[in-house]
Short mmCIF file of C-alpha atoms in Angstrom, two decimals:
data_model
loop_
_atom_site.label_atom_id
_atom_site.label_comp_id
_atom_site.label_asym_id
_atom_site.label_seq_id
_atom_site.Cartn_x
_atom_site.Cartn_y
_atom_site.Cartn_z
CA UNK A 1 95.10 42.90 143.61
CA UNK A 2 93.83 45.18 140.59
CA UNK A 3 93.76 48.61 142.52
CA UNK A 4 95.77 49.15 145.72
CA UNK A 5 93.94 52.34 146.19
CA UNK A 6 89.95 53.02 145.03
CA UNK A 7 86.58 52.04 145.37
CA UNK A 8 83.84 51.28 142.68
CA UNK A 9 83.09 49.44 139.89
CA UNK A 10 86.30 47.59 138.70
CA UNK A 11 87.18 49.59 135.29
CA UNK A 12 89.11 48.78 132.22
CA UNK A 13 91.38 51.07 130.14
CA UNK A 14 92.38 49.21 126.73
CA UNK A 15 95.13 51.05 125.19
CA UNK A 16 95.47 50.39 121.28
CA UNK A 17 98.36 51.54 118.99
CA UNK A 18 97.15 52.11 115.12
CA UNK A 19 98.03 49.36 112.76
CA UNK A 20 100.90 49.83 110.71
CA UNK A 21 100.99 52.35 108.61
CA UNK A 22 101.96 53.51 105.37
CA UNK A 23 104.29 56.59 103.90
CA UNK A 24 103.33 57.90 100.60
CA UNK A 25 105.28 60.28 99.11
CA UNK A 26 103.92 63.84 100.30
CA UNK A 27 101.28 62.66 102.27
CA UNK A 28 101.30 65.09 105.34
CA UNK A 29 101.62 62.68 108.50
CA UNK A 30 98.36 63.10 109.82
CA UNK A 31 96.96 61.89 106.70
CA UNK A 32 98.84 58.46 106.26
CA UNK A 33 96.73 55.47 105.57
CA UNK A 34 97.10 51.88 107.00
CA UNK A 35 99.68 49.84 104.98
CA UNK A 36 98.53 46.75 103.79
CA UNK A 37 99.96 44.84 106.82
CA UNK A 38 98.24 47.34 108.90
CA UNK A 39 94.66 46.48 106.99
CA UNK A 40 95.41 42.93 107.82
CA UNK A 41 96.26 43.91 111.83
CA UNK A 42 93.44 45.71 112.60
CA UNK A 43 90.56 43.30 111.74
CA UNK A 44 92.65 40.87 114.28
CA UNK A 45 93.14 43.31 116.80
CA UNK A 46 89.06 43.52 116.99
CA UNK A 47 88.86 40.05 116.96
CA UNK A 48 91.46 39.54 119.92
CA UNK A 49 89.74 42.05 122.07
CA UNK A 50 86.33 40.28 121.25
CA UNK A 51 87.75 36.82 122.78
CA UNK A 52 89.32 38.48 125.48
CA UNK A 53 86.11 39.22 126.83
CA UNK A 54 87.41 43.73 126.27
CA UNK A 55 84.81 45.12 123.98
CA UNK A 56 84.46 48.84 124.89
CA UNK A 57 81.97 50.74 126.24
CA UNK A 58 83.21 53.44 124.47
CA UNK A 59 86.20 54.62 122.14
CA UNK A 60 88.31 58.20 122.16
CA UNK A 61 90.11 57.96 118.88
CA UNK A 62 93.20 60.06 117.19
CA UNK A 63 91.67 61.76 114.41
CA UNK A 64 94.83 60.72 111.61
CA UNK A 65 93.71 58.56 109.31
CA UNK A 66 95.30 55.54 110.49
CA UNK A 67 93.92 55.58 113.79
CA UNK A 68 90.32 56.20 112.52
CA UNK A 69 91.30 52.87 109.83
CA UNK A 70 92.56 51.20 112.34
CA UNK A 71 89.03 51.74 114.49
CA UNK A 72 86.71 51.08 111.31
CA UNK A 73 88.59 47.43 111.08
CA UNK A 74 88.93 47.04 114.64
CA UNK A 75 84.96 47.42 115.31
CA UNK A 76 83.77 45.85 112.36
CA UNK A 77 84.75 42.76 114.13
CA UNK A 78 81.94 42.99 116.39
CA UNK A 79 78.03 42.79 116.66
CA UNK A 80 76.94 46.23 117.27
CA UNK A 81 80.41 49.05 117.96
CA UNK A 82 80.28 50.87 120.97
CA UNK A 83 79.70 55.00 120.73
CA UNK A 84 82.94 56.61 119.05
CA UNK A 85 84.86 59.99 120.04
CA UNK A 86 86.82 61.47 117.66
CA UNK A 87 89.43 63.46 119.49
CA UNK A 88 92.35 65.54 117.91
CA UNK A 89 93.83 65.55 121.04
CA UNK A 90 95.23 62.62 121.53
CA UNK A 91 97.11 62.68 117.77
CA UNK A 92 100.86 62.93 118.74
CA UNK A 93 99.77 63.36 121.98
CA UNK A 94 101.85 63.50 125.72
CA UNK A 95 100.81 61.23 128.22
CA UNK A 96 99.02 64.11 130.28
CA UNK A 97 97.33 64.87 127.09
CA UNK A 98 96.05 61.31 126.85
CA UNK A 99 94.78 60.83 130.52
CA UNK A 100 92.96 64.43 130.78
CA UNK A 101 90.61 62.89 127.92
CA UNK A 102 89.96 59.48 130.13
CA UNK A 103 89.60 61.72 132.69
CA UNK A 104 86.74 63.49 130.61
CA UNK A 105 84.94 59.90 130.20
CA UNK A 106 81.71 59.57 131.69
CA UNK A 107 81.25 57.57 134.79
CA UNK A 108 79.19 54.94 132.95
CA UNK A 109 81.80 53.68 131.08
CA UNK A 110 83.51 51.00 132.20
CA UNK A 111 85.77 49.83 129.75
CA UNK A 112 87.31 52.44 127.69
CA UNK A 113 88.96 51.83 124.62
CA UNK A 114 92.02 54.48 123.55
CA UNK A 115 93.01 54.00 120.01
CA UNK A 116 96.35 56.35 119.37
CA UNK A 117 100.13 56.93 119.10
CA UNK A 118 103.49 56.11 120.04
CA UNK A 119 105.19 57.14 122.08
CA UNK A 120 102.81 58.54 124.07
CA UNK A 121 100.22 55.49 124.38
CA UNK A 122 103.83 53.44 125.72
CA UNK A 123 104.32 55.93 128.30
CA UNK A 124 101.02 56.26 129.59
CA UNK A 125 100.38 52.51 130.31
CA UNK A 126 103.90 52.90 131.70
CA UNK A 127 102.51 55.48 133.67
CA UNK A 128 99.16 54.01 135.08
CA UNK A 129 100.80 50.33 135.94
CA UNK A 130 101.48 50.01 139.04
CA UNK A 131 102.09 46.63 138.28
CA UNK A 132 101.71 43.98 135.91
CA UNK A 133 100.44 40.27 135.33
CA UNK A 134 103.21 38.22 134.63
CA UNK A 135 106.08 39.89 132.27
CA UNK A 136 103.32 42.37 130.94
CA UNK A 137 105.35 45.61 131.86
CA UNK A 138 108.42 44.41 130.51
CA UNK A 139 106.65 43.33 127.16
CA UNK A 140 105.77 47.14 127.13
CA UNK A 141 108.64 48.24 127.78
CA UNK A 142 110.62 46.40 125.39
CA UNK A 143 108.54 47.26 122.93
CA UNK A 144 104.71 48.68 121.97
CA UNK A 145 104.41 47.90 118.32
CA UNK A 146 101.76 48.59 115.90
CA UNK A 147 98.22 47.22 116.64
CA UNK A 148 99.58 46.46 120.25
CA UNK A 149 96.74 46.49 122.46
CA UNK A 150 97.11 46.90 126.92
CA UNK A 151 94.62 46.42 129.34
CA UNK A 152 94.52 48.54 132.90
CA UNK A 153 92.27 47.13 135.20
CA UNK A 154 91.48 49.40 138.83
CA UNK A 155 89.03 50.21 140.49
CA UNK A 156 87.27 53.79 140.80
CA UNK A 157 83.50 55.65 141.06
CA UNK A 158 84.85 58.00 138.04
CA UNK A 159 87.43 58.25 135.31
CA UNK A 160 89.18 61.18 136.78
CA UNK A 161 90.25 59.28 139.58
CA UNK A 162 92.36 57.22 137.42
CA UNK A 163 96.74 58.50 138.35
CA UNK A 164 99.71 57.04 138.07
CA UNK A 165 100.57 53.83 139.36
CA UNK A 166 97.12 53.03 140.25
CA UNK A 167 96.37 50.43 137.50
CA UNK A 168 96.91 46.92 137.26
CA UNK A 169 98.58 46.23 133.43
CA UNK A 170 96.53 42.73 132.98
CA UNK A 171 97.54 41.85 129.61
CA UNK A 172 99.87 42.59 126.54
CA UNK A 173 98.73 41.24 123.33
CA UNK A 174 100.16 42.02 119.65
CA UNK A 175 97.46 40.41 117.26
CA UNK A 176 98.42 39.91 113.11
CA UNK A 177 95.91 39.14 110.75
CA UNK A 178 97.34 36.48 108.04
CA UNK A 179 98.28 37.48 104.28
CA UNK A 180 96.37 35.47 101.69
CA UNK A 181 97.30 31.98 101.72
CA UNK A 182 100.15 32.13 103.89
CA UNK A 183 100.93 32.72 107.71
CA UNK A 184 100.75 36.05 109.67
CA UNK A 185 103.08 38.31 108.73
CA UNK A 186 106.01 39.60 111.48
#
């Protein structure tokens, strides 16, 4: 039951909010680095896509600093990172925004990675889940925190065949990386 409309290879969109960030004083928002907590997050955010079997083929990432961090930390959890595409598009972007750049994704992908913002990455998984693996939408719903990461599964011969209500939300995860000699941090 991962597409109740489409044909083709069975596809994967992981959707993955920045790691939490920082605010320094006069720091324009674009430019905001990870916090500390954030630098912790994203390293176990790469790791928990890694065992869930969701590396990327390929990654569209917010150009703000904190995305980019959060993509450097994410990746260097793996053997060899997948092709990167810096995009300034999807900073602060609308859900429409966000799915005309899948839609711009090559057919040969077929697990896309989409590191970006609230509240716009929320709505669009909203958006593309038709349903939902166990309590997975109303996870998202209640809330898509920092380094949250969602997986759409459907099925479809190209990217811009990918609308609303045609994915399957598969899983909801929230990984945190553990502070130095102590547990992970809420």
């Amino acid at each position: 039951m991962i597409a109740r409309t489409g044909a083709g290879p069975l596809r994967r969109l992981v959707v993955l909010r920045h790691a939490k960030s920082a605010w320094p004083v006069g720091v324009p928002d674009h430019e905001r680095p990870l916090a500390p907590r954030g630098r912790r997050d994203a390293p176990a955010a790469g790791r928990a896509l890694a065992e869930a079997d969701c590396l990327p083929d390929l990654a569209l990432c917010s150009t703000a600093v904190r995305a980019l961090q959060t993509w450097e930390l994410a990746s260097a959890q793996w053997g060899t990172p997948p092709p990167v595409r810096r995009d300034a598009r999807l900073y602060a972007a609308e859900p429409v925004d966000l799915l005309e750049a899948v839609h711009e994704v090559s057919p040969e992908v077929e697990t896309l990675l989409l590191i970006g913002h609230n509240p716009g990455l929320e709505e669009l998984v909203l958006t593309l889940a038709g349903d939902g693996l166990d309590d997975t939408l109303d996870e998202v719903r209640t809330k898509f925190p920092t380094s949250a990461i969602a997986v759409l599964a459907w099925r479809g011969t190209t990217w811009r065949t990918l609308a609303p209500g045609m994915a399957l939300l598969t899983s909801m995860i929230v990984p945190r990386g553990r502070k130095k000699g102590g547990g992970a941090e809420r």
